[in-house]
Amino acid sequence: MSSQPDVSVVIPTRNRPELAVRAVHSALGQTHRDLEVIVVVDGPDPATEEALGQVADERLRVVVLPESGKAPNARNQGVRHAYGRWVALLDDDDEWLPEKLETQLALAATAKLASPIVATRMISRTPRADSVMPRRLPEADEPLSEYLTVRRGLFYGDGFIQTSTIMAPTELLRRVPFTVGLRRQQELDWTLRALQHDDVELLYAPEALVLWHQDENRERISLQNPWEEQLEWLRANRSLFTPRAYAAFTMSVLSSMAAPTRSTKVFRELLSEARSHGRPGAIDYVTYLQIWALPPAVRHRLRDAVLGRKTADA
C-alpha cells in the first residue's frame, strides 16, 4: 500500500463479525487496488477484532473506539484516520461489486466543481426480490432535495442515495461531518448539508455497483421508526428542502415511520405539517393514503412484486 492511497474506505461496525469481514473482502477485492480499508469498531467487541485479525492484507486497519457512539460518530472517526484523498463509505452489512471504486474515480475526474459527491446506483436486495435504485438519475437543473424525496410513483427509490454508494473528498467529509445522534436519514441529511457548499456537486454512476442487503429478520437502523425525532430534524432543517420536497418527505418517508402508530392525531398532524410548510402534489396525497391504509408488510410485498427484477432465490 502506498503511503497516501487514492481512497480510504471507512466501515463502521459493532457485534457483526461475519458481516464486517464480508464487507471488508468486498472492499479489498476492488479492481482499483490503491486503497486502505479502515474498520471502525464502535466500542469494545472482541469477536469482531478477532475476525478482522484473520484478514491478511496490509491495507486493512482496525480502529476500536473506547465506547459506542453509533454509526455517524464511527464514520466521522474513520474519516479522521483516513490518509486517502477520497473517502468511500461502506456499511458493514452491504457489499460492493469489484468495479465500484474504479468507476467512481473515473467519474470524479469529469467533475466541474472541486468537491464532487460521487454516488452509484445499487441493487436493493430483500428476502423476496432484487430491485435497482435509484430508478432514475437527476435531471438537469432539478433541485436535488426534490430529486431525493419526490416520488413519481407509489414506491420510494425514484431518486435515492444510500451511504454505501457515497464517495467524496476526505476534506469535504471533515468539513461536513455526519450528524451524531441522528438515527434515520443520515445520508440524506449529510448530502443536503454538503450540497449547500458552493464547491460541491452530486454525480451518479449509472451502474448498480452496491449490494444493499435488507434482511428483514435482522436488526438494522433503517427498520427503526423514530418519527417524532425525525419530524424535529425536518423542522430544524427546513431550509435544506424546497416546499415540494418538504411536503414529499413528510408524506412519504416520515409518514412511513409514523403510520404504525395508527393514530388519527398523528395522521392529521403530519398532513397539516406538509400542507402548512410544503407544497404537496397529487402523488403525495395518494402515497400518504396508501401508507396509512396498508400495513407495512403488505406494502413491502406489493413494492417487491411491482419493482423487483427477480426473486431473491432465482
CSV table of C-alpha atoms in Angstrom, one decimal:
chain,number,residue,atom,x,y,z
A,1,MET,CA,0.0,0.0,0.0
A,2,SER,CA,1.3,3.5,-0.8
A,3,SER,CA,1.8,6.0,2.0
A,4,GLN,CA,-1.1,8.0,0.6
A,5,PRO,CA,-3.7,5.8,-1.1
A,6,ASP,CA,-6.2,7.2,-3.5
A,7,VAL,CA,-9.2,6.0,-1.5
A,8,SER,CA,-9.8,5.4,2.2
A,9,VAL,CA,-12.7,3.0,2.7
A,10,VAL,CA,-14.5,3.6,6.1
A,11,ILE,CA,-16.6,0.8,7.5
A,12,PRO,CA,-18.3,1.3,10.9
A,13,THR,CA,-19.3,-1.9,12.7
A,14,ARG,CA,-20.3,-3.5,16.0
A,15,ASN,CA,-21.1,-7.0,17.1
A,16,ARG,CA,-21.4,-8.4,13.5
A,17,PRO,CA,-18.1,-10.0,12.7
A,18,GLU,CA,-19.2,-12.1,9.8
A,19,LEU,CA,-20.9,-9.2,8.1
A,20,ALA,CA,-17.9,-6.9,8.7
A,21,VAL,CA,-15.5,-9.4,7.2
A,22,ARG,CA,-17.8,-9.8,4.2
A,23,ALA,CA,-17.8,-6.0,3.7
A,24,VAL,CA,-14.0,-5.8,4.1
A,25,HIS,CA,-13.4,-8.5,1.5
A,26,SER,CA,-15.7,-6.7,-1.0
A,27,ALA,CA,-13.6,-3.5,-0.5
A,28,LEU,CA,-10.2,-5.3,-0.7
A,29,GLY,CA,-11.4,-7.0,-3.8
A,30,GLN,CA,-11.8,-3.8,-5.8
A,31,THR,CA,-10.2,-3.6,-9.2
A,32,HIS,CA,-8.7,-0.3,-8.1
A,33,ARG,CA,-6.2,-1.5,-5.6
A,34,ASP,CA,-4.6,1.7,-4.3
A,35,LEU,CA,-6.7,2.0,-1.2
A,36,GLU,CA,-6.9,1.4,2.5
A,37,VAL,CA,-9.7,-0.1,4.5
A,38,ILE,CA,-10.4,1.4,7.9
A,39,VAL,CA,-12.9,-0.6,10.0
A,40,VAL,CA,-14.1,1.4,13.0
A,41,VAL,CA,-15.3,-0.9,15.7
A,42,ASP,CA,-17.9,1.1,17.6
A,43,GLY,CA,-16.9,0.1,21.2
A,44,PRO,CA,-15.2,-3.0,22.7
A,45,ASP,CA,-16.0,-6.0,20.5
A,46,PRO,CA,-13.5,-8.9,20.9
A,47,ALA,CA,-15.3,-11.2,18.4
A,48,THR,CA,-15.1,-8.6,15.6
A,49,GLU,CA,-11.5,-7.8,16.4
A,50,GLU,CA,-10.6,-11.4,16.3
A,51,ALA,CA,-12.4,-12.0,13.0
A,52,LEU,CA,-10.8,-9.0,11.3
A,53,GLY,CA,-7.4,-10.1,12.6
A,54,GLN,CA,-7.7,-13.1,10.3
A,55,VAL,CA,-7.8,-10.9,7.2
A,56,ALA,CA,-4.2,-11.0,5.9
A,57,ASP,CA,-4.0,-7.7,4.0
A,58,GLU,CA,-1.8,-4.8,4.9
A,59,ARG,CA,-4.3,-2.4,3.5
A,60,LEU,CA,-6.7,-3.1,6.4
A,61,ARG,CA,-6.6,-1.0,9.6
A,62,VAL,CA,-8.8,-1.5,12.6
A,63,VAL,CA,-9.7,1.3,14.9
A,64,VAL,CA,-11.5,0.3,18.1
A,65,LEU,CA,-13.4,3.1,19.9
A,66,PRO,CA,-13.5,3.1,23.7
A,67,GLU,CA,-17.3,3.2,23.8
A,68,SER,CA,-20.2,3.1,21.4
A,69,GLY,CA,-21.2,6.4,19.7
A,70,LYS,CA,-23.3,4.8,16.9
A,71,ALA,CA,-22.6,4.8,13.1
A,72,PRO,CA,-22.4,8.6,12.4
A,73,ASN,CA,-19.8,9.1,15.0
A,74,ALA,CA,-17.9,6.0,13.9
A,75,ARG,CA,-17.9,7.3,10.3
A,76,ASN,CA,-16.5,10.6,11.5
A,77,GLN,CA,-13.8,8.9,13.5
A,78,GLY,CA,-12.8,6.8,10.4
A,79,VAL,CA,-12.6,9.9,8.3
A,80,ARG,CA,-10.2,11.5,10.8
A,81,HIS,CA,-7.9,8.4,10.4
A,82,ALA,CA,-8.1,8.5,6.6
A,83,TYR,CA,-4.9,9.0,4.6
A,84,GLY,CA,-6.6,9.0,1.1
A,85,ARG,CA,-7.7,11.9,-0.9
A,86,TRP,CA,-11.1,10.3,-1.2
A,87,VAL,CA,-13.2,8.5,1.3
A,88,ALA,CA,-15.7,5.8,0.3
A,89,LEU,CA,-18.3,4.8,2.9
A,90,LEU,CA,-19.4,1.2,3.3
A,91,ASP,CA,-21.9,-0.1,5.9
A,92,ASP,CA,-20.9,-3.4,7.4
A,93,ASP,CA,-24.0,-5.2,6.1
A,94,ASP,CA,-23.5,-4.2,2.5
A,95,GLU,CA,-21.1,-5.2,-0.3
A,96,TRP,CA,-19.5,-3.6,-3.3
A,97,LEU,CA,-19.2,-5.0,-6.8
A,98,PRO,CA,-15.5,-5.1,-7.9
A,99,GLU,CA,-15.6,-2.2,-10.3
A,100,LYS,CA,-17.2,0.3,-7.9
A,101,LEU,CA,-14.2,2.5,-7.0
A,102,GLU,CA,-12.7,2.4,-10.4
A,103,THR,CA,-16.0,3.6,-11.9
A,104,GLN,CA,-16.4,6.3,-9.3
A,105,LEU,CA,-12.8,7.6,-9.7
A,106,ALA,CA,-13.3,7.9,-13.4
A,107,LEU,CA,-16.5,9.8,-13.0
A,108,ALA,CA,-14.9,12.1,-10.4
A,109,ALA,CA,-12.3,13.1,-13.0
A,110,THR,CA,-15.1,14.6,-15.0
A,111,ALA,CA,-16.4,16.8,-12.2
A,112,LYS,CA,-16.9,20.5,-12.8
A,113,LEU,CA,-16.6,21.5,-9.2
A,114,ALA,CA,-13.7,20.9,-6.8
A,115,SER,CA,-15.6,18.7,-4.3
A,116,PRO,CA,-17.9,16.2,-6.0
A,117,ILE,CA,-20.0,13.7,-4.2
A,118,VAL,CA,-19.9,10.6,-6.4
A,119,ALA,CA,-22.6,8.1,-5.9
A,120,THR,CA,-23.7,4.9,-7.8
A,121,ARG,CA,-26.9,3.0,-8.3
A,122,MET,CA,-27.3,-0.1,-6.1
A,123,ILE,CA,-29.1,-3.4,-6.0
A,124,SER,CA,-31.7,-3.4,-3.2
A,125,ARG,CA,-31.9,-7.0,-2.1
A,126,THR,CA,-34.8,-8.2,0.1
A,127,PRO,CA,-35.6,-11.8,1.0
A,128,ARG,CA,-38.2,-11.7,-1.8
A,129,ALA,CA,-36.7,-9.7,-4.7
A,130,ASP,CA,-33.9,-7.5,-6.1
A,131,SER,CA,-34.6,-4.0,-7.5
A,132,VAL,CA,-32.2,-1.3,-8.7
A,133,MET,CA,-32.2,2.1,-7.1
A,134,PRO,CA,-32.4,4.9,-7.8
A,135,ARG,CA,-34.7,4.2,-10.7
A,136,ARG,CA,-33.7,7.4,-12.5
A,137,LEU,CA,-30.9,9.9,-12.3
A,138,PRO,CA,-31.2,13.6,-11.6
A,139,GLU,CA,-32.4,15.8,-14.5
A,140,ALA,CA,-30.6,19.0,-15.5
A,141,ASP,CA,-31.4,21.8,-13.1
A,142,GLU,CA,-33.6,19.6,-10.9
A,143,PRO,CA,-33.5,20.7,-7.3
A,144,LEU,CA,-31.6,17.9,-5.6
A,145,SER,CA,-33.8,18.0,-2.5
A,146,GLU,CA,-36.7,17.2,-4.8
A,147,TYR,CA,-34.8,14.5,-6.7
A,148,LEU,CA,-34.0,12.7,-3.4
A,149,THR,CA,-37.5,12.9,-1.9
A,150,VAL,CA,-40.3,13.4,-4.5
A,151,ARG,CA,-41.8,10.2,-5.8
A,152,ARG,CA,-43.1,9.7,-9.3
A,153,GLY,CA,-44.9,6.5,-8.4
A,154,LEU,CA,-46.2,5.0,-5.2
A,155,PHE,CA,-42.9,3.5,-4.0
A,156,TYR,CA,-39.7,5.1,-2.9
A,157,GLY,CA,-36.5,4.8,-4.9
A,158,ASP,CA,-37.1,7.1,-7.9
A,159,GLY,CA,-34.3,9.3,-6.6
A,160,PHE,CA,-32.2,7.9,-3.8
A,161,ILE,CA,-28.8,8.0,-2.1
A,162,GLN,CA,-27.5,5.4,0.3
A,163,THR,CA,-24.4,5.5,2.5
A,164,SER,CA,-22.6,2.6,0.9
A,165,THR,CA,-22.8,4.3,-2.5
A,166,ILE,CA,-21.1,7.5,-1.5
A,167,MET,CA,-17.5,8.5,-2.3
A,168,ALA,CA,-16.4,12.1,-1.6
A,169,PRO,CA,-13.2,14.1,-0.9
A,170,THR,CA,-11.8,13.4,2.5
A,171,GLU,CA,-11.6,17.2,3.1
A,172,LEU,CA,-15.3,17.5,2.4
A,173,LEU,CA,-16.3,14.8,4.9
A,174,ARG,CA,-14.1,16.6,7.5
A,175,ARG,CA,-15.6,19.9,6.7
A,176,VAL,CA,-19.2,18.5,6.8
A,177,PRO,CA,-19.2,15.6,9.3
A,178,PHE,CA,-22.2,13.3,9.8
A,179,THR,CA,-24.7,14.4,12.4
A,180,VAL,CA,-24.0,12.4,15.5
A,181,GLY,CA,-27.2,11.2,17.2
A,182,LEU,CA,-29.4,11.1,14.1
A,183,ARG,CA,-30.8,7.6,13.7
A,184,ARG,CA,-32.5,7.8,10.3
A,185,GLN,CA,-31.8,9.6,7.0
A,186,GLN,CA,-28.2,10.0,7.9
A,187,GLU,CA,-27.0,10.1,4.3
A,188,LEU,CA,-29.8,12.4,3.1
A,189,ASP,CA,-29.0,14.8,6.0
A,190,TRP,CA,-25.3,14.7,5.1
A,191,THR,CA,-25.8,15.1,1.3
A,192,LEU,CA,-28.2,18.0,1.5
A,193,ARG,CA,-25.9,19.8,4.0
A,194,ALA,CA,-22.8,19.2,1.9
A,195,LEU,CA,-24.6,20.5,-1.2
A,196,GLN,CA,-25.1,23.9,0.5
A,197,HIS,CA,-21.4,24.5,-0.2
A,198,ASP,CA,-20.6,26.2,-3.5
A,199,ASP,CA,-17.8,23.8,-4.5
A,200,VAL,CA,-19.9,20.7,-4.1
A,201,GLU,CA,-21.9,18.8,-6.8
A,202,LEU,CA,-23.6,15.4,-6.9
A,203,LEU,CA,-22.6,12.9,-9.6
A,204,TYR,CA,-24.1,9.5,-10.2
A,205,ALA,CA,-22.6,6.5,-11.9
A,206,PRO,CA,-25.4,4.8,-13.9
A,207,GLU,CA,-24.2,1.3,-13.0
A,208,ALA,CA,-25.6,-0.6,-9.9
A,209,LEU,CA,-22.4,-1.3,-8.0
A,210,VAL,CA,-23.5,-1.8,-4.4
A,211,LEU,CA,-25.5,-4.7,-2.9
A,212,TRP,CA,-27.8,-3.2,-0.2
A,213,HIS,CA,-28.8,-6.2,1.9
A,214,GLN,CA,-32.2,-5.6,3.5
A,215,ASP,CA,-32.5,-8.7,5.6
A,216,GLU,CA,-35.8,-8.0,7.3
A,217,ASN,CA,-35.2,-10.5,10.1
A,218,ARG,CA,-32.0,-8.7,11.2
A,219,GLU,CA,-31.9,-5.6,13.4
A,220,ARG,CA,-30.9,-2.5,11.4
A,221,ILE,CA,-31.2,1.2,11.9
A,222,SER,CA,-33.4,1.6,8.8
A,223,LEU,CA,-36.1,-0.6,10.5
A,224,GLN,CA,-36.4,1.7,13.5
A,225,ASN,CA,-39.2,4.3,13.4
A,226,PRO,CA,-38.3,7.4,15.4
A,227,TRP,CA,-40.9,9.5,13.7
A,228,GLU,CA,-41.0,12.3,16.3
A,229,GLU,CA,-37.3,12.6,16.3
A,230,GLN,CA,-37.3,12.7,12.5
A,231,LEU,CA,-40.0,15.4,12.5
A,232,GLU,CA,-37.9,17.5,14.8
A,233,TRP,CA,-34.9,17.1,12.5
A,234,LEU,CA,-37.1,18.0,9.5
A,235,ARG,CA,-38.4,21.2,11.1
A,236,ALA,CA,-34.9,22.2,12.1
A,237,ASN,CA,-33.6,21.7,8.5
A,238,ARG,CA,-36.5,23.2,6.5
A,239,SER,CA,-34.0,25.4,4.6
A,240,LEU,CA,-32.5,22.3,3.0
A,241,PHE,CA,-35.7,21.5,1.2
A,242,THR,CA,-37.8,23.2,-1.4
A,243,PRO,CA,-41.5,23.3,-0.4
A,244,ARG,CA,-42.2,20.5,-2.9
A,245,ALA,CA,-39.5,18.3,-1.3
A,246,TYR,CA,-40.6,19.2,2.3
A,247,ALA,CA,-44.1,18.0,1.6
A,248,ALA,CA,-42.9,14.9,-0.2
A,249,PHE,CA,-40.6,13.9,2.6
A,250,THR,CA,-43.3,14.5,5.2
A,251,MET,CA,-46.0,12.5,3.4
A,252,SER,CA,-43.8,9.6,2.4
A,253,VAL,CA,-40.6,9.0,4.5
A,254,LEU,CA,-41.9,10.5,7.7
A,255,SER,CA,-45.4,9.0,7.4
A,256,SER,CA,-43.9,5.5,6.8
A,257,MET,CA,-42.3,5.8,10.2
A,258,ALA,CA,-45.4,7.2,11.9
A,259,ALA,CA,-48.1,5.0,10.2
A,260,PRO,CA,-47.6,2.0,12.6
A,261,THR,CA,-49.0,4.2,15.4
A,262,ARG,CA,-52.4,4.0,13.7
A,263,SER,CA,-53.1,7.4,15.4
A,264,THR,CA,-55.6,9.7,13.7
A,265,LYS,CA,-54.0,12.6,15.6
A,266,VAL,CA,-50.6,11.8,14.1
A,267,PHE,CA,-52.2,11.4,10.7
A,268,ARG,CA,-53.7,14.9,10.9
A,269,GLU,CA,-50.5,16.4,12.4
A,270,LEU,CA,-48.3,15.2,9.5
A,271,LEU,CA,-50.8,16.2,6.9
A,272,SER,CA,-51.0,19.6,8.4
A,273,GLU,CA,-47.2,19.9,8.5
A,274,ALA,CA,-46.9,19.1,4.8
A,275,ARG,CA,-49.7,21.5,3.8
A,276,SER,CA,-48.6,24.3,6.1
A,277,HIS,CA,-44.9,24.3,5.2
A,278,GLY,CA,-44.7,22.5,1.9
A,279,ARG,CA,-46.4,22.2,-1.4
A,280,PRO,CA,-47.8,18.6,-1.9
A,281,GLY,CA,-48.5,17.2,-5.3
A,282,ALA,CA,-51.3,14.8,-6.2
A,283,ILE,CA,-48.9,11.8,-5.9
A,284,ASP,CA,-48.1,12.8,-2.4
A,285,TYR,CA,-51.7,12.5,-1.3
A,286,VAL,CA,-52.1,9.1,-2.9
A,287,THR,CA,-48.8,7.9,-1.3
A,288,TYR,CA,-49.9,9.3,2.1
A,289,LEU,CA,-53.2,7.5,2.0
A,290,GLN,CA,-51.8,4.1,0.9
A,291,ILE,CA,-49.0,4.3,3.6
A,292,TRP,CA,-51.6,4.8,6.3
A,293,ALA,CA,-54.1,2.3,4.8
A,294,LEU,CA,-51.9,-0.6,4.2
A,295,PRO,CA,-49.8,-2.5,6.8
A,296,PRO,CA,-46.0,-2.3,6.1
A,297,ALA,CA,-45.7,-6.0,5.3
A,298,VAL,CA,-48.4,-5.6,2.6
A,299,ARG,CA,-46.7,-2.5,1.1
A,300,HIS,CA,-43.4,-4.3,1.0
A,301,ARG,CA,-44.7,-7.3,-0.8
A,302,LEU,CA,-46.6,-5.1,-3.2
A,303,ARG,CA,-43.4,-3.0,-3.8
A,304,ASP,CA,-41.3,-6.1,-4.5
A,305,ALA,CA,-43.9,-7.5,-6.8
A,306,VAL,CA,-44.1,-4.3,-8.9
A,307,LEU,CA,-40.4,-3.3,-8.8
A,308,GLY,CA,-38.5,-6.5,-8.2
A,309,ARG,CA,-36.3,-7.6,-11.2
A,310,LYS,CA,-36.0,-11.1,-10.0
A,311,THR,CA,-36.9,-13.2,-6.9
A,312,ALA,CA,-34.1,-13.4,-4.4
A,313,ASP,CA,-33.7,-17.2,-4.8
A,314,ALA,CA,-33.9,-17.1,-8.6
